[in-house]
Amino acid sequence: MKDLHKLPAHTLKVCRGAAQCPHAVLGTDLTAELEDVLIRSGWPEFLAGMTRPIRHHHQFRMAVASCPNGCSQPHIADFGLIAFARIGLESERCSGCGHCVSICAEKALHLEDGIHLDRSRCLGCAACARVCPEKALQVDETGYRVLLGGKLGRHPRLAHELGFYSLPESLDVLRKVLSVFMDHHRSGLRLGDLVEKLGRKEFDKLVRP
Ligand code: SF4
Ligand code: SF4
Ligand code: SF4
């Protein structure tokens, strides 16, 4: 039988985008960076001191997806990152071929007297920039959408989105999240419960970079 005492204080799911997925917006494996922040925060010792044995629902769950398809399930993790590409548009370069319109699963692009991008629909997958032969669509900036407080269990909660951040900013959010979580911790509390208790606005204020 598995020894529950040996469960680590966290889990980390990283999608295969870091290795070889053609959809990856950012194919960087963030395992070392995220675990470094978590270990320096003192979370493993903190949890071991609070909770024995550590069971699955005590673990702090992290997930990184290299594109909005979210294969590593960041929406049900305590801390999730989804790679995002900000698309730049130079409409004067557009030849009107329509490749980008066909490939965009979000219907964020349309051709009508030139190419138009509806940023409210765009999920930053960068597929359009990959197929544009004229470089009218290009990736201007990459970073991560930071998701917080997702969980399953008796009262499931989909993670809410804090915003779009660079990697250093995202790591700073993780640092703050762990600190706030430890300040308010009691055995069995999940981050999503704490967000609900403090109120999302109040919680977000505490953890923004
Ligand atoms: S989340 Fe995207 S990049 Fe990662 S494995 Fe899934 S499809 Fe590929
Ligand atoms: S990045 Fe391009 S293809 Fe992807 S959702 Fe945005 S507009 Fe559509
Ligand atoms: S793929 Fe590029 S050139 Fe073709 S319609 Fe889209 S923006 Fe214009």
Coordinates of C-alpha atoms and ligand atoms in Angstrom, one line a residue:
M1 CA 0.0 0.0 0.0
K2 CA 1.2 3.5 -0.9
D3 CA 2.6 5.4 2.1
L4 CA 0.5 8.6 2.3
H5 CA 3.2 10.2 4.5
K6 CA 5.3 10.4 1.5
L7 CA 3.0 12.5 -0.7
P8 CA 4.8 15.8 -1.6
A9 CA 3.3 19.1 -0.7
H10 CA 2.5 20.1 -4.3
T11 CA 1.8 18.7 -7.7
L12 CA 2.8 20.2 -11.0
K13 CA 1.3 19.3 -14.4
V14 CA 3.1 20.6 -17.4
C15 CA 1.7 19.9 -20.9
R16 CA 3.8 18.4 -23.6
G17 CA 4.1 21.8 -25.3
A18 CA 7.4 22.1 -23.6
A19 CA 8.6 19.1 -25.5
Q20 CA 7.1 18.9 -29.0
C21 CA 3.6 20.1 -29.5
P22 CA 3.0 22.2 -32.6
H23 CA 0.4 24.3 -30.8
A24 CA 2.8 25.6 -28.2
V25 CA 2.9 29.4 -28.0
L26 CA 5.7 29.2 -25.4
G27 CA 7.5 25.9 -25.3
T28 CA 9.4 26.6 -22.1
D29 CA 9.4 24.0 -19.3
L30 CA 8.7 26.0 -16.2
T31 CA 9.1 23.1 -13.7
A32 CA 12.4 24.4 -12.2
E33 CA 11.2 28.0 -11.9
L34 CA 7.8 27.1 -10.3
E35 CA 9.3 24.6 -7.9
D36 CA 12.0 27.0 -6.9
V37 CA 9.4 29.6 -5.9
L38 CA 7.4 27.0 -4.0
I39 CA 10.3 25.6 -2.1
R40 CA 11.7 29.1 -1.2
S41 CA 8.2 30.1 0.1
G42 CA 8.5 27.5 2.8
W43 CA 5.3 25.8 1.7
P44 CA 6.6 22.2 2.0
E45 CA 7.7 22.6 5.6
F46 CA 4.6 24.6 6.4
L47 CA 2.2 22.0 5.1
A48 CA 4.2 19.2 6.8
G49 CA 3.9 21.0 10.1
M50 CA 0.2 21.7 9.7
T51 CA -1.0 18.4 8.2
R52 CA 0.0 14.8 8.8
P53 CA -0.3 12.7 6.7
I54 CA -0.4 14.9 3.6
R55 CA -3.3 13.7 1.5
H56 CA -4.1 14.6 -2.1
H57 CA -6.5 17.4 -1.2
H58 CA -3.9 19.1 0.9
Q59 CA -1.4 19.4 -2.0
F60 CA -0.9 22.7 -3.7
R61 CA -1.7 22.1 -7.4
M62 CA 0.0 23.9 -10.2
A63 CA -0.5 23.4 -13.9
V64 CA 1.2 25.0 -17.0
A65 CA -0.3 24.9 -20.5
S66 CA 1.7 26.0 -23.4
C67 CA -1.4 27.1 -25.4
P68 CA -5.1 27.9 -24.7
N69 CA -6.1 24.2 -25.3
G70 CA -5.2 23.7 -21.6
C71 CA -4.3 20.0 -21.7
S72 CA -2.7 20.2 -18.3
Q73 CA -6.0 21.4 -16.8
P74 CA -4.9 24.8 -15.4
H75 CA -8.6 25.7 -14.8
I76 CA -8.8 23.2 -11.9
A77 CA -5.4 23.9 -10.4
D78 CA -4.7 26.2 -7.4
F79 CA -2.2 28.1 -9.6
G80 CA -2.4 27.8 -13.4
L81 CA -0.5 29.4 -16.3
I82 CA -1.7 29.4 -19.9
A83 CA 0.8 30.8 -22.5
F84 CA -0.7 33.7 -24.5
A85 CA 0.5 35.5 -27.6
R86 CA -0.4 39.2 -28.1
I87 CA -1.0 39.5 -31.8
G88 CA 0.1 42.6 -33.7
L89 CA -1.7 43.6 -36.8
E90 CA -0.3 45.6 -39.8
S91 CA -3.4 45.6 -41.9
E92 CA -1.7 47.4 -44.9
R93 CA 0.4 44.3 -45.5
C94 CA -2.7 42.0 -45.8
S95 CA -3.3 40.5 -49.2
G96 CA -6.8 39.2 -48.3
C97 CA -5.9 35.5 -48.7
G98 CA -8.2 34.5 -45.8
H99 CA -5.9 31.8 -44.3
C100 CA -6.0 33.4 -40.9
V101 CA -9.8 33.7 -40.9
S102 CA -10.1 29.9 -41.7
I103 CA -7.7 28.8 -39.0
C104 CA -9.0 31.0 -36.1
A105 CA -11.2 28.7 -34.0
E106 CA -12.5 31.8 -32.1
K107 CA -13.8 33.7 -35.1
A108 CA -11.7 36.6 -33.9
L109 CA -10.7 37.6 -37.4
H110 CA -12.8 38.8 -40.3
L111 CA -12.2 40.2 -43.8
E112 CA -14.2 43.3 -44.7
D113 CA -12.3 46.1 -46.5
G114 CA -9.2 44.5 -45.0
I115 CA -8.4 42.3 -42.0
H116 CA -10.0 43.0 -38.6
L117 CA -9.1 41.4 -35.2
D118 CA -11.6 41.3 -32.4
R119 CA -9.3 41.2 -29.4
S120 CA -12.1 40.3 -27.0
R121 CA -12.5 36.9 -28.7
C122 CA -8.7 36.2 -29.2
L123 CA -7.2 33.5 -27.0
G124 CA -3.6 34.2 -28.1
C125 CA -2.9 30.9 -29.7
A126 CA -0.8 32.5 -32.5
A127 CA -2.2 30.1 -35.1
C128 CA -3.1 33.1 -37.4
A129 CA 0.5 34.5 -37.2
R130 CA 1.9 31.1 -38.1
V131 CA -0.1 31.0 -41.3
C132 CA 0.0 34.6 -42.5
P133 CA 2.2 34.6 -45.6
E134 CA 2.5 38.5 -45.6
K135 CA 3.4 38.9 -41.9
A136 CA 0.5 41.1 -41.5
L137 CA -0.3 39.2 -38.3
Q138 CA 2.7 38.7 -36.0
V139 CA 3.3 37.8 -32.3
D140 CA 4.1 41.1 -30.6
E141 CA 4.5 39.8 -27.1
T142 CA 4.2 36.5 -25.2
G143 CA 3.4 35.9 -21.6
Y144 CA 1.0 34.0 -19.4
R145 CA -2.6 34.2 -18.4
V146 CA -2.6 33.6 -14.6
L147 CA -5.4 31.5 -13.2
L148 CA -6.1 31.1 -9.5
G149 CA -8.2 29.0 -7.2
G150 CA -9.4 26.2 -9.4
K151 CA -10.4 22.9 -7.7
L152 CA -12.6 19.8 -7.9
G153 CA -14.0 18.0 -4.9
R154 CA -17.3 18.5 -3.1
H155 CA -17.6 22.1 -4.2
P156 CA -15.8 22.4 -7.5
R157 CA -14.6 25.9 -8.7
L158 CA -13.2 26.9 -12.0
A159 CA -10.1 29.0 -11.6
H160 CA -10.6 32.8 -12.2
E161 CA -8.2 34.8 -14.3
L162 CA -6.0 37.4 -12.7
G163 CA -4.6 38.7 -16.0
F164 CA -1.8 38.6 -18.5
Y165 CA 1.7 38.7 -17.1
S166 CA 5.4 38.2 -18.0
L167 CA 7.1 35.1 -16.5
P168 CA 8.8 37.1 -13.7
E169 CA 5.5 38.8 -12.9
S170 CA 3.7 35.4 -12.9
L171 CA 6.3 34.0 -10.5
D172 CA 5.8 37.0 -8.3
V173 CA 2.1 36.2 -8.2
L174 CA 2.9 32.6 -7.2
R175 CA 5.1 33.9 -4.4
K176 CA 2.3 36.2 -3.1
V177 CA -0.4 33.6 -3.4
L178 CA 1.6 31.1 -1.3
S179 CA 2.3 33.8 1.3
V180 CA -1.4 34.8 1.6
F181 CA -2.5 31.1 1.6
M182 CA -0.1 30.3 4.5
D183 CA -1.3 33.4 6.4
H184 CA -4.9 32.2 6.3
H185 CA -4.3 28.5 6.3
R186 CA -6.3 25.9 8.2
S187 CA -6.2 22.2 7.6
G188 CA -8.1 21.2 4.5
L189 CA -8.6 24.7 3.2
R190 CA -8.1 25.0 -0.6
L191 CA -7.1 28.2 -2.3
G192 CA -10.4 28.4 -4.1
D193 CA -12.2 28.4 -0.7
L194 CA -10.0 31.3 0.5
V195 CA -10.7 33.3 -2.7
E196 CA -14.4 32.9 -2.0
K197 CA -14.0 33.8 1.7
L198 CA -12.0 36.9 1.1
G199 CA -13.8 37.9 -2.0
R200 CA -12.2 37.7 -5.4
K201 CA -11.5 41.5 -5.7
E202 CA -9.8 41.6 -2.3
F203 CA -7.9 38.4 -2.9
D204 CA -6.6 39.7 -6.3
K205 CA -5.5 42.9 -4.8
L206 CA -3.3 40.9 -2.4
V207 CA -1.6 38.9 -5.1
R208 CA -1.1 41.2 -8.0
P209 CA 2.5 41.8 -9.0
Ligands
SF4_1 S1 -1.9 22.7 -24.0 FE1 -1.5 23.2 -26.2 S2 0.7 23.1 -26.3 FE2 0.2 22.0 -24.5 S3 0.0 19.8 -25.2 FE3 -2.1 20.8 -25.2 S4 -2.3 21.5 -27.4 FE4 -0.1 21.1 -27.0
SF4_2 S1 -4.2 34.3 -31.9 FE1 -5.1 34.5 -33.9 S2 -5.9 32.4 -34.4 FE2 -5.6 32.5 -32.2 S3 -7.5 33.2 -31.3 FE3 -6.3 35.0 -31.6 S4 -6.9 35.8 -33.6 FE4 -7.6 33.6 -33.5
SF4_3 S1 -3.4 35.5 -43.5 FE1 -2.4 37.5 -43.5 S2 -2.5 38.1 -45.6 FE2 -4.0 36.5 -45.4 S3 -5.9 37.5 -44.9 FE3 -4.9 37.0 -43.0 S4 -3.8 38.8 -42.4 FE4 -4.3 39.0 -44.6

